[in-house]
XYZ file of C-alpha atoms in Angstrom:
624
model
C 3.358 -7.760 -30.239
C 5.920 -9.437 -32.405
C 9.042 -8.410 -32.729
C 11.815 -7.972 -35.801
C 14.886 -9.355 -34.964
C 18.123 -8.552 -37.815
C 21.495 -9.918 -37.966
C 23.757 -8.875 -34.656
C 20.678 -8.377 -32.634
C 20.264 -10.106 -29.733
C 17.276 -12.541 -28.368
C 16.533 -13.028 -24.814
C 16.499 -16.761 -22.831
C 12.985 -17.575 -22.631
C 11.917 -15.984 -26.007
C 9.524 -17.535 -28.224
C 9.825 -17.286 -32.413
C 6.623 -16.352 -33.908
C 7.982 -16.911 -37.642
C 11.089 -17.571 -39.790
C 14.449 -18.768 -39.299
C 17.951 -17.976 -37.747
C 20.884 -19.097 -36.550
C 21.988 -17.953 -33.472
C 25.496 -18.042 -30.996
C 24.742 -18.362 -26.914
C 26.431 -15.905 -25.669
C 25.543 -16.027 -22.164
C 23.992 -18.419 -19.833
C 22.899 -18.956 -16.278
C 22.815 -16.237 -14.094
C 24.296 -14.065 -16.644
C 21.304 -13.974 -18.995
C 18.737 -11.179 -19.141
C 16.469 -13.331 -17.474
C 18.891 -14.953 -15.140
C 19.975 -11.527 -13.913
C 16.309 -10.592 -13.215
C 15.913 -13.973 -10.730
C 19.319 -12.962 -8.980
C 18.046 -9.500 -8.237
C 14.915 -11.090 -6.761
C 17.121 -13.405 -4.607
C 18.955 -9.983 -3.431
C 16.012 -8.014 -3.029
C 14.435 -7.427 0.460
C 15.030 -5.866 3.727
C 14.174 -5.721 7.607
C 10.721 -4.859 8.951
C 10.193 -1.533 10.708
C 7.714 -3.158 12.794
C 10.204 -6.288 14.222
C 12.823 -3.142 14.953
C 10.444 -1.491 17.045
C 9.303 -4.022 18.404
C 13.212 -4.907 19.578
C 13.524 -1.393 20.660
C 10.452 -1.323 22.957
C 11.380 -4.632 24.969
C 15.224 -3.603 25.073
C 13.679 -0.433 26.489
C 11.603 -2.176 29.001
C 14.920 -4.617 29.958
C 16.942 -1.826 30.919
C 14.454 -0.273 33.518
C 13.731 -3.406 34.905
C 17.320 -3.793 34.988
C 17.585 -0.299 37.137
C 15.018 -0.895 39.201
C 16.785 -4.712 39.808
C 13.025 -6.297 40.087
C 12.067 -9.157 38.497
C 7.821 -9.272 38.060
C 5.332 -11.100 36.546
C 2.989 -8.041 35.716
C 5.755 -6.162 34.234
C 6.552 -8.228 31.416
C 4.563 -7.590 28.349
C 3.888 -10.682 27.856
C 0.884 -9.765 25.524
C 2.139 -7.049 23.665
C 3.448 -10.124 20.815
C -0.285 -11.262 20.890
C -1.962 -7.951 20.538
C 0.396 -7.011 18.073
C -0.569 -10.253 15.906
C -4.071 -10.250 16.284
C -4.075 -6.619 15.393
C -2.416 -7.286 12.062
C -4.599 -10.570 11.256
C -7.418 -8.730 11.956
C -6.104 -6.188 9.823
C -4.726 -8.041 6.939
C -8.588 -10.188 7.396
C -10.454 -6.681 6.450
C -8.137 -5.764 3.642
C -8.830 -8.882 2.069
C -12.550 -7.857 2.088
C -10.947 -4.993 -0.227
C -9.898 -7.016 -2.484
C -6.249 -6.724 -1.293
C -5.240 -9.924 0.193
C -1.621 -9.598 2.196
C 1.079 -12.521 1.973
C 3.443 -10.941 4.841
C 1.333 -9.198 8.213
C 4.439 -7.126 8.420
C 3.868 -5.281 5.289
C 0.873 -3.606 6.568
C 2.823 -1.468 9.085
C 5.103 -0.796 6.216
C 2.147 0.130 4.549
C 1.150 2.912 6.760
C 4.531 4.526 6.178
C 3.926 4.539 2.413
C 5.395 8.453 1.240
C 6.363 7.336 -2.609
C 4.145 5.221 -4.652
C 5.710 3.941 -8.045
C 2.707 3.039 -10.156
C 2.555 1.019 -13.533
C 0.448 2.613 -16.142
C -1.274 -0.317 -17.685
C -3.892 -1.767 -16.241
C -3.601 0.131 -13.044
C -3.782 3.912 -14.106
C -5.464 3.282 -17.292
C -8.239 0.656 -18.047
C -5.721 -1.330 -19.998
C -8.521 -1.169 -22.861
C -7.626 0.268 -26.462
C -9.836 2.860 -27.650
C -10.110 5.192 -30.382
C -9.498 8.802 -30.503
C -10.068 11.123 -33.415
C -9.775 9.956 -36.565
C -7.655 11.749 -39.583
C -9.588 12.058 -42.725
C -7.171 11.825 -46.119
C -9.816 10.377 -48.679
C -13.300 8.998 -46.944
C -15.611 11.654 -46.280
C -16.325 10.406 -42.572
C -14.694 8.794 -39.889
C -17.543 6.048 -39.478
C -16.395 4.779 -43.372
C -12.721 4.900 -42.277
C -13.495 2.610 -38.792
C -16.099 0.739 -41.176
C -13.202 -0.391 -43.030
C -11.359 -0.911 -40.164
C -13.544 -3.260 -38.647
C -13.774 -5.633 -42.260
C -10.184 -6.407 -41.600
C -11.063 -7.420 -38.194
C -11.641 -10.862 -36.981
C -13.607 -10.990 -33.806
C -12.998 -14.126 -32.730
C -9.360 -13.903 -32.202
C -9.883 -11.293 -29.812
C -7.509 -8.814 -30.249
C -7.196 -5.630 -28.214
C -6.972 -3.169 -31.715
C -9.475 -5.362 -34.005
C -11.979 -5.130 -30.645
C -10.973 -1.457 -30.396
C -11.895 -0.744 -33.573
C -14.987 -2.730 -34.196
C -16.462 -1.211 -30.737
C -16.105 2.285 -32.216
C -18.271 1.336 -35.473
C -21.747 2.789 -34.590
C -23.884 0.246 -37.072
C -22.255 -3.002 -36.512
C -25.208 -4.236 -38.850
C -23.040 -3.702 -41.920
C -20.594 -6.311 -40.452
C -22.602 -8.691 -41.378
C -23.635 -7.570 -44.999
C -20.394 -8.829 -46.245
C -18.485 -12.732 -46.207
C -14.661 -12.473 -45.410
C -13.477 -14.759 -48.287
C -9.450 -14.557 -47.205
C -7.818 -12.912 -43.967
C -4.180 -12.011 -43.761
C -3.286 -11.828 -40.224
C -1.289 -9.263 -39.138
C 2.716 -10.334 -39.555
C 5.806 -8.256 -37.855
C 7.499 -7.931 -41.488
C 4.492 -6.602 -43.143
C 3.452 -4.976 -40.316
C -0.583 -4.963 -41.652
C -3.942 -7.011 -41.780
C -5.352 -7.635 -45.267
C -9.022 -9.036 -45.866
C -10.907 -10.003 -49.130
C -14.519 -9.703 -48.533
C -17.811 -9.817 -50.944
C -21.013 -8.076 -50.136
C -24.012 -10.459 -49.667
C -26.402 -8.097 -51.514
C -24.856 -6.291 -54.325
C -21.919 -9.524 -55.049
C -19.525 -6.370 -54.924
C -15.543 -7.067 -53.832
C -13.391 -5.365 -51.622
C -10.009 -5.171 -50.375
C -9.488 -3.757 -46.712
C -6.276 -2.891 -44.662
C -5.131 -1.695 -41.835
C -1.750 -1.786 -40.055
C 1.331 0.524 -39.466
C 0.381 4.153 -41.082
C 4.064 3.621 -42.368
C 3.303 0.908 -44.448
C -0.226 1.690 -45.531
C 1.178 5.441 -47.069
C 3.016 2.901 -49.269
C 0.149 1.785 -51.206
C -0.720 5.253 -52.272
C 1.205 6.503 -55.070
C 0.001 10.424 -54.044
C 3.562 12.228 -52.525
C 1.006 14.178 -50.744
C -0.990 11.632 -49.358
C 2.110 9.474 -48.009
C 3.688 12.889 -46.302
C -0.261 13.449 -44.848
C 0.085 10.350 -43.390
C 3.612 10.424 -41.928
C 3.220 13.872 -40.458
C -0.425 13.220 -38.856
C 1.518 10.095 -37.162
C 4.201 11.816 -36.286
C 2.088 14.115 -34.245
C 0.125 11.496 -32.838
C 3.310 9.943 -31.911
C 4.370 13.045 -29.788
C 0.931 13.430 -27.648
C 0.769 10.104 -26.614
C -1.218 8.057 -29.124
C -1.040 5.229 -31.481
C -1.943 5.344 -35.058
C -3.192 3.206 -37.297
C -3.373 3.242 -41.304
C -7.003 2.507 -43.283
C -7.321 1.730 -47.279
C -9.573 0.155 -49.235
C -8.994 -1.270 -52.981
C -11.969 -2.072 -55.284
C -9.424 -3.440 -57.993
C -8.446 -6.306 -56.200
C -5.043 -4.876 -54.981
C -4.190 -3.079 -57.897
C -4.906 0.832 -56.563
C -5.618 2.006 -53.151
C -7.348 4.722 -51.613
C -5.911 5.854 -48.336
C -9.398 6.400 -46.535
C -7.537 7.798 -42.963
C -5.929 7.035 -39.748
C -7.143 5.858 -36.794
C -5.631 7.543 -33.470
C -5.568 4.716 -30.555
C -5.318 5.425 -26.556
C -5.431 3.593 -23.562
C -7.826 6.004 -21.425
C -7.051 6.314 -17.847
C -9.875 4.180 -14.931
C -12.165 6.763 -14.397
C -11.203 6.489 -10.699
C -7.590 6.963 -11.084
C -7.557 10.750 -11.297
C -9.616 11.079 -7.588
C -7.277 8.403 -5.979
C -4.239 10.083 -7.299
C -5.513 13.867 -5.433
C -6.392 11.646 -2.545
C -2.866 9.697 -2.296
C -1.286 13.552 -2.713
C -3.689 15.178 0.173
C -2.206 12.131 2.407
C 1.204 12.744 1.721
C 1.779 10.228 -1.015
C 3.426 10.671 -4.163
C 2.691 8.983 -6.799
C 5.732 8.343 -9.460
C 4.725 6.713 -12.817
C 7.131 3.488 -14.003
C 6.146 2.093 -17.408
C 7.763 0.722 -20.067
C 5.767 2.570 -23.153
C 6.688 5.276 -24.928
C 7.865 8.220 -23.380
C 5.266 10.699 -24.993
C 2.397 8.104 -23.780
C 3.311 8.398 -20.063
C 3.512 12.383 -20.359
C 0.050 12.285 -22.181
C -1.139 9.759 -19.535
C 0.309 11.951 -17.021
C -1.442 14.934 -18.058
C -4.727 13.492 -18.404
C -4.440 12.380 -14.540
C -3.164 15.358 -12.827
C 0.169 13.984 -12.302
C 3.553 15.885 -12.558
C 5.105 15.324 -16.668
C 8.823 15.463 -15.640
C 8.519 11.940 -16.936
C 12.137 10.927 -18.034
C 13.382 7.693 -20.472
C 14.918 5.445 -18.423
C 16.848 3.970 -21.465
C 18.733 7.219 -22.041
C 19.481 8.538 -17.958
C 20.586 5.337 -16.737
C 23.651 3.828 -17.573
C 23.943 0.935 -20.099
C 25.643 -1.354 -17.601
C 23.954 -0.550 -14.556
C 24.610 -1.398 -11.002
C 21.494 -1.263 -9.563
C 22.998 -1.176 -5.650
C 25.367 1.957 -7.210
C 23.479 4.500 -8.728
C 25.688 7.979 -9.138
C 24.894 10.546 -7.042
C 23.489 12.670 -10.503
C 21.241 9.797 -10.795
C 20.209 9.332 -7.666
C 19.319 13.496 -7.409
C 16.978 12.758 -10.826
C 15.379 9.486 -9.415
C 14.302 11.581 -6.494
C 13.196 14.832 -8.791
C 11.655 12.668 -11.357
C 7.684 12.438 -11.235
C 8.005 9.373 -13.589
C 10.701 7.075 -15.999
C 9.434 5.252 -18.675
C 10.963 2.752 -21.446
C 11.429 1.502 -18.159
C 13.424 -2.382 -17.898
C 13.815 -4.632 -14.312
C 17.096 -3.534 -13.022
C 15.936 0.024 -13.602
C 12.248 -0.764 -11.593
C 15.125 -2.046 -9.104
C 17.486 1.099 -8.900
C 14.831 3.058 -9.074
C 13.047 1.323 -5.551
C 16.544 1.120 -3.960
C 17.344 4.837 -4.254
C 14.455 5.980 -2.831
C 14.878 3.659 0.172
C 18.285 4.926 0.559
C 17.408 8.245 0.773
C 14.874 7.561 3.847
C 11.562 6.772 1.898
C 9.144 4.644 2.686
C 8.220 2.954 -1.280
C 5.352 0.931 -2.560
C 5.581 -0.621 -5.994
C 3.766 -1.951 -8.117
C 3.776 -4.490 -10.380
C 2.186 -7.687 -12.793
C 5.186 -9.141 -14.572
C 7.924 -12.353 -13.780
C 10.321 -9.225 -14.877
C 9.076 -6.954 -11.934
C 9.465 -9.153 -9.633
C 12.873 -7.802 -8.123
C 11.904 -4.490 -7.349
C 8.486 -5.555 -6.236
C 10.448 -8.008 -3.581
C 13.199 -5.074 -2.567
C 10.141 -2.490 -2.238
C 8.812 -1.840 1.521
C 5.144 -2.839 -0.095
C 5.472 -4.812 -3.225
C 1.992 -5.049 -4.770
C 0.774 -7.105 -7.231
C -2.100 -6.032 -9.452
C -4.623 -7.882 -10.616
C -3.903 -10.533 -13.156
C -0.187 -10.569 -11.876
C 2.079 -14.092 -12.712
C 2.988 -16.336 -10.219
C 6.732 -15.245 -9.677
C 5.450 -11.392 -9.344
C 2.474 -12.569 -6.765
C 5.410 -14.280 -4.822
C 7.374 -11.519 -4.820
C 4.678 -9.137 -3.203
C 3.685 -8.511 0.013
C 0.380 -7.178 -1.277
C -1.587 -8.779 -3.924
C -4.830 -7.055 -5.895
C -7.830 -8.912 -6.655
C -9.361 -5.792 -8.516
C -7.640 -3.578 -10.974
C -6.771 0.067 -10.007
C -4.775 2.052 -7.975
C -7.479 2.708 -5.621
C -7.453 -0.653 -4.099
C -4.092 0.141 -2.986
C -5.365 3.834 -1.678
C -7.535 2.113 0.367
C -5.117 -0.403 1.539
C -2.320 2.473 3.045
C -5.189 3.992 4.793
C -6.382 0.961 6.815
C -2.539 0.586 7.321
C -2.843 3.873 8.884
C -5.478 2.636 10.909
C -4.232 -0.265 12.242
C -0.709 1.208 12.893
C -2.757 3.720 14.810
C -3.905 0.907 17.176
C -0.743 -0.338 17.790
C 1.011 2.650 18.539
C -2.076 3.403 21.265
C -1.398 0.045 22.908
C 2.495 0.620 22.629
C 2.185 3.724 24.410
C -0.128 2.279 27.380
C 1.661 -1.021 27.617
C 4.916 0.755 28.241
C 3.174 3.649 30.472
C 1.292 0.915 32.564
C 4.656 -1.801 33.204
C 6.690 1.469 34.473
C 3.548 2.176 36.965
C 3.727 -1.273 38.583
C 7.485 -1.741 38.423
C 8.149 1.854 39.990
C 4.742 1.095 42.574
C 6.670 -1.991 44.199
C 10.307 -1.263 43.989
C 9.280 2.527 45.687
C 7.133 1.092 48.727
C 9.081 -1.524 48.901
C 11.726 1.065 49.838
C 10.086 3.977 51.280
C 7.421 1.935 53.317
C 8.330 -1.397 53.590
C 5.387 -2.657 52.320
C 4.595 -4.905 49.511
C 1.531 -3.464 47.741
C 0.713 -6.562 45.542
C 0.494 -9.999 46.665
C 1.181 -12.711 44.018
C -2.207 -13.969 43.258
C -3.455 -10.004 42.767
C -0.436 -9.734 40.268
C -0.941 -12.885 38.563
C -5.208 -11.513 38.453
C -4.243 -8.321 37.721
C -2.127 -9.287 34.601
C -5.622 -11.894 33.125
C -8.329 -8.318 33.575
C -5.535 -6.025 31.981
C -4.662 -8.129 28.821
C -8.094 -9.897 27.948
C -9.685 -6.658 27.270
C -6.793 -5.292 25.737
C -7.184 -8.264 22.794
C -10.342 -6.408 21.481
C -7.662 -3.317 20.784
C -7.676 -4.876 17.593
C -11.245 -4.004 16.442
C -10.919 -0.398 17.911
C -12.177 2.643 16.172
C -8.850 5.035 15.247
C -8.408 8.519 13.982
C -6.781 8.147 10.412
C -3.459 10.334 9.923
C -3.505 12.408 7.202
C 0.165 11.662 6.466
C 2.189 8.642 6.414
C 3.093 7.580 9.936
C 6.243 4.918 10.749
C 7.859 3.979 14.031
C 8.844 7.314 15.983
C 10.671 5.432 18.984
C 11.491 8.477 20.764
C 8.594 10.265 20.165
C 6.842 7.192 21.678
C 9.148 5.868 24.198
C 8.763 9.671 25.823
C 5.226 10.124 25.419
C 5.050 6.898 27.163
C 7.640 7.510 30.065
C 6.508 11.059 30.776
C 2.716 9.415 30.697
C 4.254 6.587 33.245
C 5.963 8.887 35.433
C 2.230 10.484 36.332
C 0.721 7.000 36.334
C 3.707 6.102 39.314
C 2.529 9.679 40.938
C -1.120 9.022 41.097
C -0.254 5.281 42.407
C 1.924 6.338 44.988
C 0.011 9.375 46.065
C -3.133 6.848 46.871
C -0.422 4.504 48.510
C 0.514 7.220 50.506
C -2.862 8.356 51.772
C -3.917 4.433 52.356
C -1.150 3.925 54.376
C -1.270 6.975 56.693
C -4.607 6.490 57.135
C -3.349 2.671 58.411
C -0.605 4.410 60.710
C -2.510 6.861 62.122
C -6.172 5.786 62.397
C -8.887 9.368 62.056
C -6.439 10.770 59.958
C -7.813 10.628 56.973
C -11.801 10.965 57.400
C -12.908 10.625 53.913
C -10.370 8.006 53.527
C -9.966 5.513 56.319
C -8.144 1.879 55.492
C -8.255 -0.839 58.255
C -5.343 -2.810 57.687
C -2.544 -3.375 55.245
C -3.899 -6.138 53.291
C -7.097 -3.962 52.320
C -4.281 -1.196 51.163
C -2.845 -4.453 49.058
C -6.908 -4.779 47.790
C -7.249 -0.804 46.849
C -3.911 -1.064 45.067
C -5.082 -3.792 43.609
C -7.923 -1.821 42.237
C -6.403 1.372 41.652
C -3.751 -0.491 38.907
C -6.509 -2.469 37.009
C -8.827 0.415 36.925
C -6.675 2.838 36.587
C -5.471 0.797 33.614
C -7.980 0.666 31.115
C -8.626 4.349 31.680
C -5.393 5.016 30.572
C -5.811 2.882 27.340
C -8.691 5.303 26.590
C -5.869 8.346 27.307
C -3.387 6.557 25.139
C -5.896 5.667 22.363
C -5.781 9.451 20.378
C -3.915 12.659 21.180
C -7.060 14.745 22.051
C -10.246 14.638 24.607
C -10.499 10.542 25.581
C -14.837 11.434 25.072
C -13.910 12.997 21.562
C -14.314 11.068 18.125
C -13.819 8.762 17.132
C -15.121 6.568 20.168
C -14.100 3.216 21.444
C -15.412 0.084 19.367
C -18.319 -1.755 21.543
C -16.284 -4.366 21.842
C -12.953 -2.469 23.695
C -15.478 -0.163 25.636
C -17.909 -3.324 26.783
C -14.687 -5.951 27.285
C -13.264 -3.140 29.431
C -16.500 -2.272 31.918
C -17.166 -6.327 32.117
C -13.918 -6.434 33.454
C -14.090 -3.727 35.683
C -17.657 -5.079 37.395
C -15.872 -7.861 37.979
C -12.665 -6.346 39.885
C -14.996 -4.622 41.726
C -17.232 -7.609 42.442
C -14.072 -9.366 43.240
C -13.088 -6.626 45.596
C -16.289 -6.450 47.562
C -16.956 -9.741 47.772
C -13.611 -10.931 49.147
C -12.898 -13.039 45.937
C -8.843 -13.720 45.383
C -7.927 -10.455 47.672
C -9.448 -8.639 51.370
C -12.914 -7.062 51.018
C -13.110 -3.899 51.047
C -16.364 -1.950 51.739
C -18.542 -0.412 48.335
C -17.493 3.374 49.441
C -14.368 2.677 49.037
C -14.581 1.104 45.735
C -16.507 4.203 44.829
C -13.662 6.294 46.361
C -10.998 4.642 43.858
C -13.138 4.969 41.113
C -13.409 8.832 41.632
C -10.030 8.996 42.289
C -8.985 7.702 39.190
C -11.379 9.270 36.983
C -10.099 12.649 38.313
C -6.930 11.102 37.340
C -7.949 10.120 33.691
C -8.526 14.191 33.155
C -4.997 14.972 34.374
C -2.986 12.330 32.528
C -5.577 13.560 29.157
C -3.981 16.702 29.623
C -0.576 15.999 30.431
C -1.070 13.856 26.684
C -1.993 16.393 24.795
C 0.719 18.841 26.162
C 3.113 16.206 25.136
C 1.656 16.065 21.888
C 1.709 19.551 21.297
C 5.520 19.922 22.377
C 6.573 17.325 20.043
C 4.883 18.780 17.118
């Protein structure tokens, strides 16, 4: 809407004059204007991805024990852990797009998953962004259909504007629209502040004068003291629960005398799936914080009517004129975190407001549809763009909306939870399974003598664990009911402690295979030829042994619990172990060994898969 500009005000770079004349000083340009300031903040906004400093912090990890163990091995550098992490999060950022949430940086989706603080705009994306009318204030028409009947005559359709639609869609018998002719229109005009229209009745030739426009300036045209303070106070009241209002008269005398017929109360109802999404965003550890730039009294009405917390505060009034939006005060910062919403809101305060939170260790999504949000949408961990956004605010995002609502975004955190899931499953095996092999040859090598692995089994071994692995991707996850972000000890022990038992139930078979080499009849159930069919059992024992962990790794209860493996993981997996085994037996790449024995490995590590399960979920348990 319009708006009145006096002497000694001031008027933006980039504003457009609707009507009349001034003359006006530049007072600042460049960077220094309200907009300029807004497009430095964007160029300042932004920060480093959780994901690329875990990933850092698992191969540093993985340096320094190879750089213990002083071994230098093909198998024991993860070599596909960049891969699987990128198909994971294409594949990932390919089904939210099916969601109508299309994401412009991969990394943003583990962000996502992290999400604890959601800052939500209210129009458009809590409410339907659609006008409508509430109850209607009687002062002279006997019912509220003559009062929106009025209404609607000083309405023009065609221009398509959000109150003349509002108001039309409430009449019930849009017939007597067309009963009269609209000889003049008056369009609505910031210093009058109302819509005027002449019209004549096709039937009975009668003339009539309709407005409708600020209550303020419609209680004018009554001459009744009573009337005018009816008016005023039933506004007044509207004004403090949330609503618009909007003035009705009719004149019969062509202007002379009015009759104030009523006002019209006006809303912006909330989607009718916001209310759901916001209990389901708070049962998952989400809080949702409303940022808008109406009225406070709107966003606590708003806030009311969707179940969200009203210590809604004006952001004009608790932050500082000239504000610093990388130094908040510490009183400031204390509200920002206390505060279930701000409104009256402006850029720099969408940008404080982000920034806090971050500092104080959350994980924030914002949202946003404006060239004026897109700062804070840049600085936030998950900028979204709604539906509808501008170009500069899409740009800005890491998440952009094809559908209106906040449940798009809902949906988006939890397949972010999903696919962080995944990764941290492979994480954990990848790290568990390079310790096995690294501590399997640097320990025989020592102990024994004995090189378990040749290079072609490494080189083999390293193709049938990773291939399968790609399909981690499409696996089927248990979804946290909390946000979840990068616990590097938490995971670096689960998957050490899980290694350390993987190295165990290696060298323990080593063992056995090699006394049984030694010290032929040893070992009845158990009896190995020569050394290179230990090489072939090892060989055997690490690839199976393997993928049975990934199904250990996968969730922290019962591997044959749901959710199951995805076809794809579970069939990629036994395809690749039928052909180890085939390999095995029939002398391809490595010695043959006989079928029992391949049978014997396979039991073996099965009883093996139970232990490590267990050993999982103790460590799970602990770290609680």
């Amino acid at each position: 809407m319009p708006v009145t500009k006096k002497v000694g005000d001031e008027a933006y770079s980039g504003s457009i004059v609707k009507k009349g004349e001034m003359t006006g000083v530049v007072i600042a340009t460049g960077s220094n204007t309200f907009f300029g300031k807004t497009a430095k903040l964007v160029a300042s906004a932004g920060g480093k991805s959780p994901a690329q400093e875990a990933m850092f912090k698992i191969g540093n990890f993985l340096i320094i024990v190879a750089v213990v163990l002083a071994v230098i091995m093909v198998a024991s550098i993860p070599v596909a852990m960049p891969t699987v992490f990128s198909i994971t999060l294409a594949l990932g950022a390919l089904n939210l797009s099916k969601k109508k949430a299309i994401v412009s940086r991969l990394a943003s989706i583990e962000e996502m998953a992290g999400v604890d603080i959601l800052c939500s705009d209210k129009t458009g994306t809590l409410t339907k962004n659609q006008l409508t009318l509430g109850d209607t204030t009687l002062i002279n028409a006997k019912d509220a259909q003559d009062v929106i009947k009025i209404g609607a005559l000083a309405s023009r359709k065609e221009d398509n504007d959000p109150i003349d639609n509002a108001v039309i869609k409430a009449l019930k018998d849009q017939s007597v629209l067309a009963d009269w002719t609209m000889e003049k229109f008056i369009p609505f005009d910031p210093v009058s502040k109302r819509i005027e229209a002449h019209l004549i009745n096709n039937n009975t030739k009668e003339e009539l004068w309709a407005i409708k426009g600020a209550p303020q300036v419609v209680a004018k045209l009554s001459s009744d003291p009573d009337v005018q303070k009816k008016v005023l106070d039933t506004t007044d009241a509207l004004a403090k629960r949330g609503y618009r209002a909007l003035g009705v008269a009719e004149s019969k005398d062509q202007g002379k005398t009015w009759t104030i017929l009523g006002v019209l109360s006006m809303f912006d109802p909330p989607r009718d799936d916001s209310k759901k999404t916001i209990d389901d965003c708070k049962r998952e550890g989400i809080s949702v914080k409303m940022i808008t730039g109406d009225d406070t009294a709107i966003a606590i009405e708003t806030a009311k009517k969707l179940g969200m917390g009203t210590n809604i505060y004006n952001a004009t009034k608790v932050f500082p004129k000239n504000l610093d939006p990388d130094h908040v005060p510490a009183d400031l910062e204390k509200l920002i975190a206390q505060a279930d919403g701000f409104a009256r809101v402006f850029p720099e305060h969408k940008y404080a407001i982000v920034k806090t939170l971050q500092k104080q260790g959350h994980i924030v999504a914002m949202t946003g549809d404006g060239v004026n949000d897109a700062p804070a949408l840049k600085q936030a961990d998950c900028g979204t763009a709604v539906a509808g956004a501008t170009d500069a605010a899409r740009s800005a995002a890491a998440l952009i909306l094809t559908s209106p609502g906040l449940s798009v975004i809902q949906t988006a955190i939890t397949e972010a939870r999903k696919i962080f899931a995944r990764i941290t499953s492979y994480t954990i095996y990848r790290v568990a399974l390079t310790m096995n092999i690294m501590f399997l040859v640097v320990l025989s090598s020592i102990l024994l003598n004995f090189q378990p692995l040749t290079a072609i089994m490494i080189v083999v071994m390293s193709l049938l664990d990773d291939l399968p692995i790609m399909t981690i991707a499409y696996d089927n996850t248990y979804v946290s009911k909390k946000p979840i972000r990068w616990q590097m000890k938490k995971i670096l022990t689960t998957s050490s402690i899980l290694g350390v038992f993987a190295v165990i139930q290696s060298m323990l078979l080593l063992f056995i295979g090699y006394m049984s080499v030694k010290n032929p009849g040893s070992i009845s159930i158990f009896q190995v030829g020569n050394l290179s069919q230990l090489q072939t059992i090892m060989f055997l024992q690490l690839v199976a042994g393997g993928h049975l962990l990934l199904f250990v790794t996968r969730q922290t209860r019962w591997f044959f619990e749901r959710p199951f493996p995805a076809p794809i993981l579970f069939w990629a997996i036994v395809i690749t172990q039928i052909f180890a085994a085939c390999a095995c037996y029939l002398g391809w790449f490595v010695p043959r060994i006989s079928l029992w024995m391949i049978c014997e490995i396979w039991i073996y590590n099965i009883a093996w898969m139970f232990i490590l399960n267990i050993i999982r979920m103790i460590i799970e348990k602990v770290q609680k």
